[in-house]
PDB file of C-alpha atoms and ligand atoms in Angstrom:
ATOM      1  CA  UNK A   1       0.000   0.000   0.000  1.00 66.00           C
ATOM      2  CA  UNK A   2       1.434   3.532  -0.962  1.00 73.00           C
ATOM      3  CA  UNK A   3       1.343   5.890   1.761  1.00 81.00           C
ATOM      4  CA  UNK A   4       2.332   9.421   2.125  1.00 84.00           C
ATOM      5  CA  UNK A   5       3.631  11.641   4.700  1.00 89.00           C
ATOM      6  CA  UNK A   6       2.603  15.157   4.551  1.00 90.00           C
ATOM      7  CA  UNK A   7       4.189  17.609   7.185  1.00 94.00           C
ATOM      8  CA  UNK A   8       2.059  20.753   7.033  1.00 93.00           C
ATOM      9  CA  UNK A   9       1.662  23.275   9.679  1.00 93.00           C
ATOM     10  CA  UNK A  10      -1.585  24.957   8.721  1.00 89.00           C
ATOM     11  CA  UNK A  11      -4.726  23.583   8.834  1.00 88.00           C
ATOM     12  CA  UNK A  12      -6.238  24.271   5.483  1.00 84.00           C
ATOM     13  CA  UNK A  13      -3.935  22.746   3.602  1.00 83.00           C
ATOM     14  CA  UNK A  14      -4.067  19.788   5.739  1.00 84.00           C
ATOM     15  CA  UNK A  15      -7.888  19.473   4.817  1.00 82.00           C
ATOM     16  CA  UNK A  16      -7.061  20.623   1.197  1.00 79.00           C
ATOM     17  CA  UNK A  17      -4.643  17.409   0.971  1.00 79.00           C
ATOM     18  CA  UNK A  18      -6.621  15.342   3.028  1.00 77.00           C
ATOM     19  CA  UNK A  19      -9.621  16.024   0.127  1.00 76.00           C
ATOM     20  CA  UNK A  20      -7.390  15.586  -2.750  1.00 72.00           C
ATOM     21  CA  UNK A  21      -4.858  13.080  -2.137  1.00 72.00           C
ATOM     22  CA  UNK A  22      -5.671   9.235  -3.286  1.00 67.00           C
ATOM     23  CA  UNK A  23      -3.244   7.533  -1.456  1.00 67.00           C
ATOM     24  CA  UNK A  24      -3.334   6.392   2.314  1.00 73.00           C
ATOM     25  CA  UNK A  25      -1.169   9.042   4.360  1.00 79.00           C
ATOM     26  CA  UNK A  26      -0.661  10.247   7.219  1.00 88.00           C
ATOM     27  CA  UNK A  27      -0.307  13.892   8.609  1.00 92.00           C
ATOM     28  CA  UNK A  28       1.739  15.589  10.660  1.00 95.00           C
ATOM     29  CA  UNK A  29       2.543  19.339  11.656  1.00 96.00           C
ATOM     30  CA  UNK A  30       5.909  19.872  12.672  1.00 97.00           C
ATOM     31  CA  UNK A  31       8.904  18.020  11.784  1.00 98.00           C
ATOM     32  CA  UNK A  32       9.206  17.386  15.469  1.00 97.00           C
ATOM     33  CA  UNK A  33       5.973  15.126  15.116  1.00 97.00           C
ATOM     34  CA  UNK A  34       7.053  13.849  11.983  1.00 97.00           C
ATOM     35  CA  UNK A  35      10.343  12.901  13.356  1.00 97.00           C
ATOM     36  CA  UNK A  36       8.470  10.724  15.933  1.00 96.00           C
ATOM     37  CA  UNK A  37       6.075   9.442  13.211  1.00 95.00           C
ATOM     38  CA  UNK A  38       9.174   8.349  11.261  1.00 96.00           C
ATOM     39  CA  UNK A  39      10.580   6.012  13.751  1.00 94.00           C
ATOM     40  CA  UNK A  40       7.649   3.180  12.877  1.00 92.00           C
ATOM     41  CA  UNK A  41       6.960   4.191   9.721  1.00 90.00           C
ATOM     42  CA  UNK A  42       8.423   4.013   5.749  1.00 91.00           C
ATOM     43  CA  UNK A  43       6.260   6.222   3.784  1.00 90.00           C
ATOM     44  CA  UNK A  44       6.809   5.792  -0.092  1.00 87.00           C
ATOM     45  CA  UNK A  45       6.610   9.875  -0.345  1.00 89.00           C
ATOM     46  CA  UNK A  46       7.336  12.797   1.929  1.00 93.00           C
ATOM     47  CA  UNK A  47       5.162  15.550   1.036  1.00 91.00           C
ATOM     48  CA  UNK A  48       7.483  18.606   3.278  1.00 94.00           C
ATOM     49  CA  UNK A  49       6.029  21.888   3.869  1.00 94.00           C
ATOM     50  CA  UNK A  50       9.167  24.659   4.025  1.00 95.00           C
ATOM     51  CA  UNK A  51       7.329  26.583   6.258  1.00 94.00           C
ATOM     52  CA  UNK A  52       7.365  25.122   9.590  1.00 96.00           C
ATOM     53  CA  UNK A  53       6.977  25.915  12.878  1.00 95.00           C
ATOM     54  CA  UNK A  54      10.412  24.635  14.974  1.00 96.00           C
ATOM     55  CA  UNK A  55      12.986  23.161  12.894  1.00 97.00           C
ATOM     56  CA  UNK A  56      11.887  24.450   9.048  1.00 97.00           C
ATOM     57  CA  UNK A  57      11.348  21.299   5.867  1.00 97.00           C
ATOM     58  CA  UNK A  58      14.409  21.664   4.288  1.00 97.00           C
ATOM     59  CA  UNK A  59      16.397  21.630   7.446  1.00 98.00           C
ATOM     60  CA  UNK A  60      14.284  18.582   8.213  1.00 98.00           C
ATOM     61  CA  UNK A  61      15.494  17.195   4.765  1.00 98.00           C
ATOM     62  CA  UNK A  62      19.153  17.528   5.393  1.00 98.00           C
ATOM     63  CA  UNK A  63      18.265  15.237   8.461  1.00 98.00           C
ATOM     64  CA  UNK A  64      16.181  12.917   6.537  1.00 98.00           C
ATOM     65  CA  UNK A  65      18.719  12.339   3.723  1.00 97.00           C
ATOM     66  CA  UNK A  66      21.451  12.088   6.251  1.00 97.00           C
ATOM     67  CA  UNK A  67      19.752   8.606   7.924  1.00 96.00           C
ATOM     68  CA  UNK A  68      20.624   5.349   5.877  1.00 95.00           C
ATOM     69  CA  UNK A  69      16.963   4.482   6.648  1.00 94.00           C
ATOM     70  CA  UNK A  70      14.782   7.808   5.511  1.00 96.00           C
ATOM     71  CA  UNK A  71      17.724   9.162   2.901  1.00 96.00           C
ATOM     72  CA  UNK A  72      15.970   6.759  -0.113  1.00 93.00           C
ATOM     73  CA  UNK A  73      12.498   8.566   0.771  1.00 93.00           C
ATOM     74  CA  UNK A  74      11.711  11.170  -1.526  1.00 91.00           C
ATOM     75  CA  UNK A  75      10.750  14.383  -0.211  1.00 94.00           C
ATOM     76  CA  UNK A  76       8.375  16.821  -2.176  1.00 91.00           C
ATOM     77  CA  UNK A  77       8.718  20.189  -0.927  1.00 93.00           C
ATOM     78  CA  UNK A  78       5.755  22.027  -1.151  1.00 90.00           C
ATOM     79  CA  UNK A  79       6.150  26.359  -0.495  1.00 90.00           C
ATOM     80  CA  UNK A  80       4.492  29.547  -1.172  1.00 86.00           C
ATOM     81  CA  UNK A  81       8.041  31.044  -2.298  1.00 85.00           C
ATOM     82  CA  UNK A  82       8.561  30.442  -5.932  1.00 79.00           C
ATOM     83  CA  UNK A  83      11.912  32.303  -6.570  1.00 86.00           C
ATOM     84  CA  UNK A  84      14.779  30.321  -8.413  1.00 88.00           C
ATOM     85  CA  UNK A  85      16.929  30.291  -5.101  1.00 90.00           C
ATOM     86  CA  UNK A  86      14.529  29.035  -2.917  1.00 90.00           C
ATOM     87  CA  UNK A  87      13.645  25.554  -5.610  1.00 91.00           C
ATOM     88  CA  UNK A  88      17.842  25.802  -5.599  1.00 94.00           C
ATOM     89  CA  UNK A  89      17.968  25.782  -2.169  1.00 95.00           C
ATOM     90  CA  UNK A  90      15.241  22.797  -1.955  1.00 95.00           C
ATOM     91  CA  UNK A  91      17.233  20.706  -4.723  1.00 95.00           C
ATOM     92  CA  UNK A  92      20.760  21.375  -2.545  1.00 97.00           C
ATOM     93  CA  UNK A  93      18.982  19.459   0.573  1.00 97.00           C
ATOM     94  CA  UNK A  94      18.170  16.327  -1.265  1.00 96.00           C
ATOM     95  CA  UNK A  95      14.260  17.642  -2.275  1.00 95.00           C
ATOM     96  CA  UNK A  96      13.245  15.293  -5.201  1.00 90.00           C
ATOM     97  CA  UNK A  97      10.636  17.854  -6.038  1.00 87.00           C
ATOM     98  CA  UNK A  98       9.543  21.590  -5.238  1.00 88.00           C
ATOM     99  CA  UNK A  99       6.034  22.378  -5.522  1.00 85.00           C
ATOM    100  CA  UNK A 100       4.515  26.065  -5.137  1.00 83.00           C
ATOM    101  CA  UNK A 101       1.380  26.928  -3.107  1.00 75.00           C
ATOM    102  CA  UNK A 102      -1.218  27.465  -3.153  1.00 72.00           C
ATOM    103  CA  UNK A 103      -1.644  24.162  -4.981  1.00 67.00           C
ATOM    104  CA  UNK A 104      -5.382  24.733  -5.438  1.00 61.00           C
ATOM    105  CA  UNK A 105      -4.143  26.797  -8.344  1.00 62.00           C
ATOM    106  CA  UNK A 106      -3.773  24.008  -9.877  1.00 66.00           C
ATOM    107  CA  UNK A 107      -5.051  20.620  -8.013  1.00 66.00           C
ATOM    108  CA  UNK A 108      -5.007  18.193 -10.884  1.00 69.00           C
ATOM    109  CA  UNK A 109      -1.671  18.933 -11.988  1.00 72.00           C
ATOM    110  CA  UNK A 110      -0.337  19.244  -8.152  1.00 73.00           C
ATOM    111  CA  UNK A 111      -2.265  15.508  -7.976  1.00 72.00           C
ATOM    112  CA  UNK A 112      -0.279  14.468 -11.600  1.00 74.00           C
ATOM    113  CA  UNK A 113       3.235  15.121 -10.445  1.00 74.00           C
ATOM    114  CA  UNK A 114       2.827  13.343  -7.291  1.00 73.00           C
ATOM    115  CA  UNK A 115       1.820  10.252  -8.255  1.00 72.00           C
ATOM    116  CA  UNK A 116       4.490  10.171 -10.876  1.00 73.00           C
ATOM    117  CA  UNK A 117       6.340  10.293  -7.864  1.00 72.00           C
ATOM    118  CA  UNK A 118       4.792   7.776  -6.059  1.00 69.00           C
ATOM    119  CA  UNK A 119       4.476   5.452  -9.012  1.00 69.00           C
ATOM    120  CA  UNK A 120       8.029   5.608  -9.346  1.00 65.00           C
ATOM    121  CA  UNK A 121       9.421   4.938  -5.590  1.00 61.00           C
ATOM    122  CA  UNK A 122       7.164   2.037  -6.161  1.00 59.00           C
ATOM    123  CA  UNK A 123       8.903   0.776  -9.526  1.00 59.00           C
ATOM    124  CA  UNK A 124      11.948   0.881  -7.345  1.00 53.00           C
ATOM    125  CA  UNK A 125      10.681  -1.282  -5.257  1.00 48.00           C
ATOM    126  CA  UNK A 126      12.287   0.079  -2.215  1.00 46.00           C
ATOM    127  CA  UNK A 127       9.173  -0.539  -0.284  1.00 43.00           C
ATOM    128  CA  UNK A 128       5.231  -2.586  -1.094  1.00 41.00           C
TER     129      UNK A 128
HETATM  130 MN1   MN B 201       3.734  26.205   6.807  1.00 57.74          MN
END
């Protein structure tokens, strides 16, 4: 079963991906939590928020990608700031993926390019 972990701070987009997403994930709102989350579970997708309260997503990346056991998760960072240095900056971390808010510009193709990501950590078979 795919599953997805979203770490998002506010609450509307929580509800917007809770509405939208097709895959079984689970939610939580500071990398803190999803730290803790992390420690029983191998999500096939990492869906980051950049924004955090406490330690920020791509901080939380570097971390992530620095563990032998999270590093072959791919992280999607999701952010309202759409400047060149701030994708750059997302990319330098390990971020497979940066993704602009508000994503209900665009749901469908937000929805498109995430399960191409899915599909494909699947194909690798790193995880059923
Ligand atoms: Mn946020």
């Amino acid at each position: 079963m795919t599953t997805v972990l979203v770490v998002e701070d506010h609450p509307m987009n929580r509800k917007l991906f809770r509405d939208i997403l097709e895959f079984r994930f689970d939610v939580a709102e500071s990398a803190e939590d999803a730290r803790e989350l992390l420690r029983d579970l191998t999500p096939d997708l990492i869906l980051m928020d950049v924004q955090l309260p406490g330690m920020d997503g791509l901080s939380f990346t570097r971390e992530l990608k620095a563990d032998p056991r999270t590093a072959p998760v791919p992280v999607v960072a999701v952010s309202a700031h759409a400047l060149a240095q701030n994708v750059e900056k997302a990319r330098a971390v390990g971020c497979a993926e940066y993704i602009t808010k508000p994503i209900t510009d665009d749901p469908f193709v937000f929805l498109d390019r995430l399960s191409g990501y899915v599909e494909r950590a699947s194909r690798l078979g790193a995880r059923d």
